[in-house]
Short mmCIF file of C-alpha atoms in Angstrom, two decimals:
data_model
loop_
_atom_site.label_atom_id
_atom_site.label_comp_id
_atom_site.label_asym_id
_atom_site.label_seq_id
_atom_site.Cartn_x
_atom_site.Cartn_y
_atom_site.Cartn_z
CA MET A 6 -22.75 -6.90 -67.90
CA ALA A 7 -25.46 -9.11 -69.69
CA ARG A 8 -28.53 -10.52 -68.69
CA LEU A 9 -28.89 -13.88 -66.83
CA THR A 10 -31.03 -16.25 -68.90
CA ARG A 11 -33.97 -17.69 -66.89
CA SER A 12 -32.13 -21.15 -66.23
CA GLU A 13 -29.33 -18.72 -64.61
CA SER A 14 -31.56 -16.64 -63.19
CA GLN A 15 -33.43 -19.90 -60.83
CA ALA A 16 -30.26 -21.15 -60.67
CA ARG A 17 -28.86 -18.03 -58.91
CA THR A 18 -32.27 -17.69 -56.90
CA ARG A 19 -32.18 -21.57 -55.69
CA ALA A 20 -28.92 -20.64 -54.21
CA ASP A 21 -29.87 -17.72 -52.47
CA LEU A 22 -32.52 -19.43 -50.86
CA ILE A 23 -30.51 -22.02 -49.84
CA ALA A 24 -27.65 -19.60 -48.30
CA THR A 25 -30.28 -17.65 -46.86
CA ALA A 26 -32.11 -20.79 -45.25
CA ARG A 27 -28.83 -21.91 -43.90
CA ASP A 28 -28.12 -18.78 -42.36
CA LEU A 29 -31.53 -18.86 -40.24
CA PHE A 30 -31.82 -22.96 -39.58
CA LEU A 31 -28.23 -22.25 -37.70
CA THR A 32 -29.14 -19.08 -35.86
CA ASP A 33 -32.78 -20.06 -34.99
CA GLY A 34 -33.19 -23.92 -35.56
CA TYR A 35 -34.99 -25.99 -37.85
CA ALA A 36 -38.42 -25.86 -36.34
CA ARG A 37 -38.15 -22.23 -35.53
CA THR A 38 -37.49 -21.56 -39.30
CA SER A 39 -40.56 -21.29 -41.64
CA LEU A 40 -40.72 -21.55 -45.41
CA ASP A 41 -42.20 -18.13 -45.70
CA ARG A 42 -39.25 -16.79 -43.05
CA VAL A 43 -36.67 -17.84 -45.22
CA ALA A 44 -38.84 -15.88 -48.50
CA GLU A 45 -38.90 -12.92 -46.25
CA ALA A 46 -34.88 -12.86 -45.46
CA ALA A 47 -33.96 -13.61 -48.85
CA GLY A 48 -36.12 -10.84 -50.61
CA PHE A 49 -38.29 -13.33 -52.45
CA SER A 50 -42.20 -14.17 -52.59
CA LYS A 51 -43.40 -17.11 -51.00
CA GLY A 52 -44.20 -18.38 -54.44
CA ALA A 53 -40.49 -18.45 -54.94
CA VAL A 54 -39.44 -21.08 -52.61
CA TYR A 55 -42.10 -23.68 -52.84
CA SER A 56 -41.39 -23.50 -56.69
CA ASN A 57 -37.75 -24.47 -55.92
CA PHE A 58 -38.70 -26.63 -52.39
CA ARG A 59 -41.58 -29.06 -51.62
CA THR A 60 -41.00 -28.92 -48.11
CA LYS A 61 -39.05 -27.44 -45.53
CA LYS A 62 -37.60 -30.61 -45.24
CA GLN A 63 -35.98 -30.68 -48.54
CA LEU A 64 -34.96 -27.19 -48.20
CA CYS A 65 -32.87 -28.26 -44.99
CA LEU A 66 -31.22 -31.68 -46.81
CA GLU A 67 -29.92 -29.05 -49.66
CA VAL A 68 -28.58 -26.71 -46.72
CA LEU A 69 -27.03 -29.74 -44.78
CA ASP A 70 -25.23 -30.80 -48.40
CA LEU A 71 -23.77 -26.91 -48.30
CA ILE A 72 -22.85 -26.97 -44.87
CA HIS A 73 -20.84 -30.41 -45.87
CA GLU A 74 -19.67 -29.30 -48.91
CA THR A 75 -18.27 -26.33 -47.44
CA LYS A 76 -16.35 -27.94 -44.40
CA PHE A 77 -14.94 -30.39 -46.36
CA GLY A 78 -13.83 -27.78 -49.29
CA GLU A 79 -12.04 -26.50 -45.91
CA ILE A 80 -10.36 -29.46 -45.17
CA THR A 81 -9.24 -30.16 -48.84
CA THR A 82 -7.60 -26.87 -49.26
CA LEU A 83 -5.87 -26.92 -45.61
CA LEU A 84 -4.29 -30.05 -46.22
CA ALA A 85 -3.07 -29.25 -49.44
CA ALA A 86 -1.68 -26.37 -48.21
CA GLY A 87 0.56 -28.95 -45.80
CA THR A 88 4.25 -29.08 -46.72
CA SER A 89 4.27 -32.57 -44.32
CA LEU A 90 2.10 -35.10 -42.62
CA ASP A 91 3.03 -32.89 -39.40
CA ASP A 92 1.81 -30.04 -41.10
CA GLN A 93 -0.80 -31.17 -42.40
CA LEU A 94 -2.42 -32.65 -38.98
CA GLU A 95 -1.53 -29.48 -37.96
CA ARG A 96 -3.65 -27.35 -39.86
CA LEU A 97 -6.35 -30.16 -39.17
CA GLN A 98 -6.17 -29.60 -35.03
CA GLU A 99 -6.52 -26.01 -35.71
CA TRP A 100 -9.22 -26.55 -38.59
CA ALA A 101 -11.13 -28.68 -35.58
CA GLU A 102 -10.69 -26.25 -32.53
CA ARG A 103 -12.32 -23.82 -34.70
CA THR A 104 -15.19 -25.90 -36.24
CA LEU A 105 -16.09 -29.04 -33.78
CA GLY A 106 -18.57 -28.18 -31.37
CA ASP A 107 -20.25 -24.97 -33.30
CA VAL A 108 -23.38 -25.16 -31.53
CA GLY A 109 -25.96 -24.05 -34.91
CA TRP A 110 -24.19 -27.37 -37.52
CA THR A 111 -24.47 -29.83 -34.05
CA MET A 112 -27.77 -28.73 -33.06
CA LEU A 113 -29.26 -28.30 -36.97
CA GLU A 114 -27.55 -32.01 -37.46
CA PHE A 115 -29.19 -33.31 -34.28
CA GLU A 116 -32.63 -32.11 -34.48
CA PHE A 117 -33.22 -32.96 -38.79
CA ALA A 118 -32.06 -36.97 -37.55
CA ILE A 119 -35.07 -36.50 -35.07
CA VAL A 120 -37.09 -35.21 -37.29
CA ALA A 121 -36.28 -37.64 -40.19
CA ARG A 122 -36.59 -40.87 -37.57
CA ASP A 123 -40.98 -41.28 -38.33
CA ASP A 124 -39.91 -40.37 -41.99
CA PRO A 125 -39.04 -43.40 -43.97
CA GLN A 126 -38.32 -41.50 -47.60
CA LEU A 127 -36.62 -38.52 -45.23
CA ARG A 128 -34.70 -40.57 -43.42
CA ALA A 129 -33.35 -42.89 -46.82
CA GLU A 130 -32.41 -39.12 -48.25
CA LEU A 131 -30.29 -38.64 -45.13
CA VAL A 132 -28.56 -41.84 -44.87
CA SER A 133 -27.70 -40.96 -48.54
CA SER A 134 -25.97 -37.51 -47.91
CA LEU A 135 -24.36 -39.05 -44.63
CA ASP A 136 -22.52 -41.86 -47.16
CA ALA A 137 -21.62 -38.74 -49.24
CA VAL A 138 -19.87 -37.53 -46.03
CA ARG A 139 -18.34 -40.37 -45.29
CA GLY A 140 -17.14 -41.06 -48.98
CA ALA A 141 -15.68 -37.17 -48.02
CA VAL A 142 -14.08 -38.63 -44.82
CA ALA A 143 -12.40 -41.32 -46.78
CA ALA A 144 -10.72 -39.74 -49.71
CA GLN A 145 -9.14 -37.65 -46.84
CA VAL A 146 -8.17 -40.12 -45.26
CA GLN A 147 -6.41 -41.89 -47.96
CA ILE A 148 -5.19 -38.54 -48.92
CA LEU A 149 -3.14 -38.36 -45.14
CA ALA A 150 -1.85 -41.86 -46.28
CA ASP A 151 -0.67 -41.57 -49.69
CA SER A 152 1.08 -38.20 -48.71
CA ALA A 153 2.69 -40.29 -45.85
CA GLY A 154 3.69 -43.10 -48.20
CA ILE A 155 1.35 -45.24 -45.51
CA GLU A 156 -0.58 -48.27 -46.10
CA LEU A 157 -3.94 -47.99 -43.91
CA PRO A 158 -4.10 -51.20 -41.53
CA LEU A 159 -7.93 -51.17 -42.34
CA SER A 160 -9.64 -49.68 -45.60
CA ALA A 161 -10.09 -46.35 -46.50
CA GLU A 162 -14.04 -46.17 -45.87
CA GLU A 163 -13.62 -48.21 -42.39
CA ALA A 164 -11.04 -45.22 -41.18
CA ALA A 165 -13.44 -42.91 -42.31
CA GLY A 166 -16.45 -44.05 -40.38
CA ALA A 167 -14.23 -44.44 -37.15
CA VAL A 168 -12.96 -40.86 -37.34
CA LEU A 169 -16.38 -39.29 -38.11
CA SER A 170 -18.01 -41.16 -35.40
CA MET A 171 -15.63 -39.63 -33.16
CA GLY A 172 -16.23 -36.20 -34.45
CA ILE A 173 -20.01 -36.80 -34.06
CA GLY A 174 -19.48 -37.28 -30.20
CA LEU A 175 -16.92 -35.03 -29.98
CA GLY A 176 -18.66 -32.37 -31.79
CA ILE A 177 -21.79 -32.91 -29.93
CA GLN A 178 -19.45 -32.82 -26.41
CA ARG A 179 -18.10 -29.59 -27.35
CA ALA A 180 -21.24 -27.84 -27.81
CA VAL A 181 -21.79 -28.19 -24.46
CA ASP A 182 -18.28 -27.48 -23.34
CA PRO A 183 -16.36 -25.75 -25.36
CA SER A 184 -13.09 -26.30 -23.10
CA LEU A 185 -12.85 -29.88 -24.36
CA SER A 186 -9.83 -30.11 -26.45
CA ALA A 187 -10.49 -31.16 -30.61
CA ARG A 188 -7.15 -33.09 -30.51
CA LEU A 189 -8.34 -36.38 -29.76
CA ILE A 190 -9.57 -36.05 -33.86
CA THR A 191 -5.90 -35.60 -34.95
CA ASP A 192 -4.85 -37.98 -32.50
CA ALA A 193 -7.08 -40.74 -33.94
CA VAL A 194 -6.02 -39.89 -37.21
CA ARG A 195 -2.38 -39.99 -36.69
CA MET A 196 -2.56 -43.18 -34.77
CA LEU A 197 -3.93 -44.57 -38.06
CA LEU A 198 -0.94 -43.80 -40.24
CA THR A 199 1.06 -44.64 -37.42
CA ALA A 200 0.11 -48.62 -37.29
CA GLY A 201 -0.24 -48.89 -41.17
CA THR A 202 2.83 -50.27 -43.16
CA PRO A 203 4.75 -48.64 -45.71
CA SER A 204 3.41 -48.38 -49.09
CA THR A 205 5.19 -51.16 -51.25
CA PRO A 206 5.99 -49.60 -55.03
CA VAL A 207 4.72 -51.24 -58.22
CA ARG A 208 7.37 -52.53 -59.71
CA SER A 209 7.54 -53.31 -63.43
CA HIS A 210 8.37 -56.37 -65.45
CA GLY A 211 10.35 -56.59 -68.25
#
């Protein structure tokens, strides 16, 4: 096996630290996880952590980005595997039941939002991260609409905002009461699609 270059080694170290921090943040929360603990759990020196991340806040932002990327990667895969709109929505429903209300994830998002309240720069970075999440949701909503041949009654971005807000609220409730069904999300998406109009193909002239 060829030896890693310096840049490849640094990238791997950074990825390992983020993955380790994710596990600790999800298990123990933001406040109870220190950079020293991350270093120890990952098997690196404290210097390796501090050379990659200026603060715990920066590391947590990277962790949340990784979580979001993973979750929306799952959604992209399951929607692509759907054979019809009903099948896609059923797969989305199964994902929501497994995922929304995950206590570790829900509490980490909530805890970090509180931390960001009094830090204008961190708050701006978190807003940017959430904008990316909204964009990812909008892309998935548009995929469903295109698959169904539907023109949405509002923009994909507006639809994403509604679905995301509902998902966050439901996730918090399910973290407290897991017996609550996540079907509200797929019902909302279905209503958006049924409220739309059939797409009209563009005709060429000539």
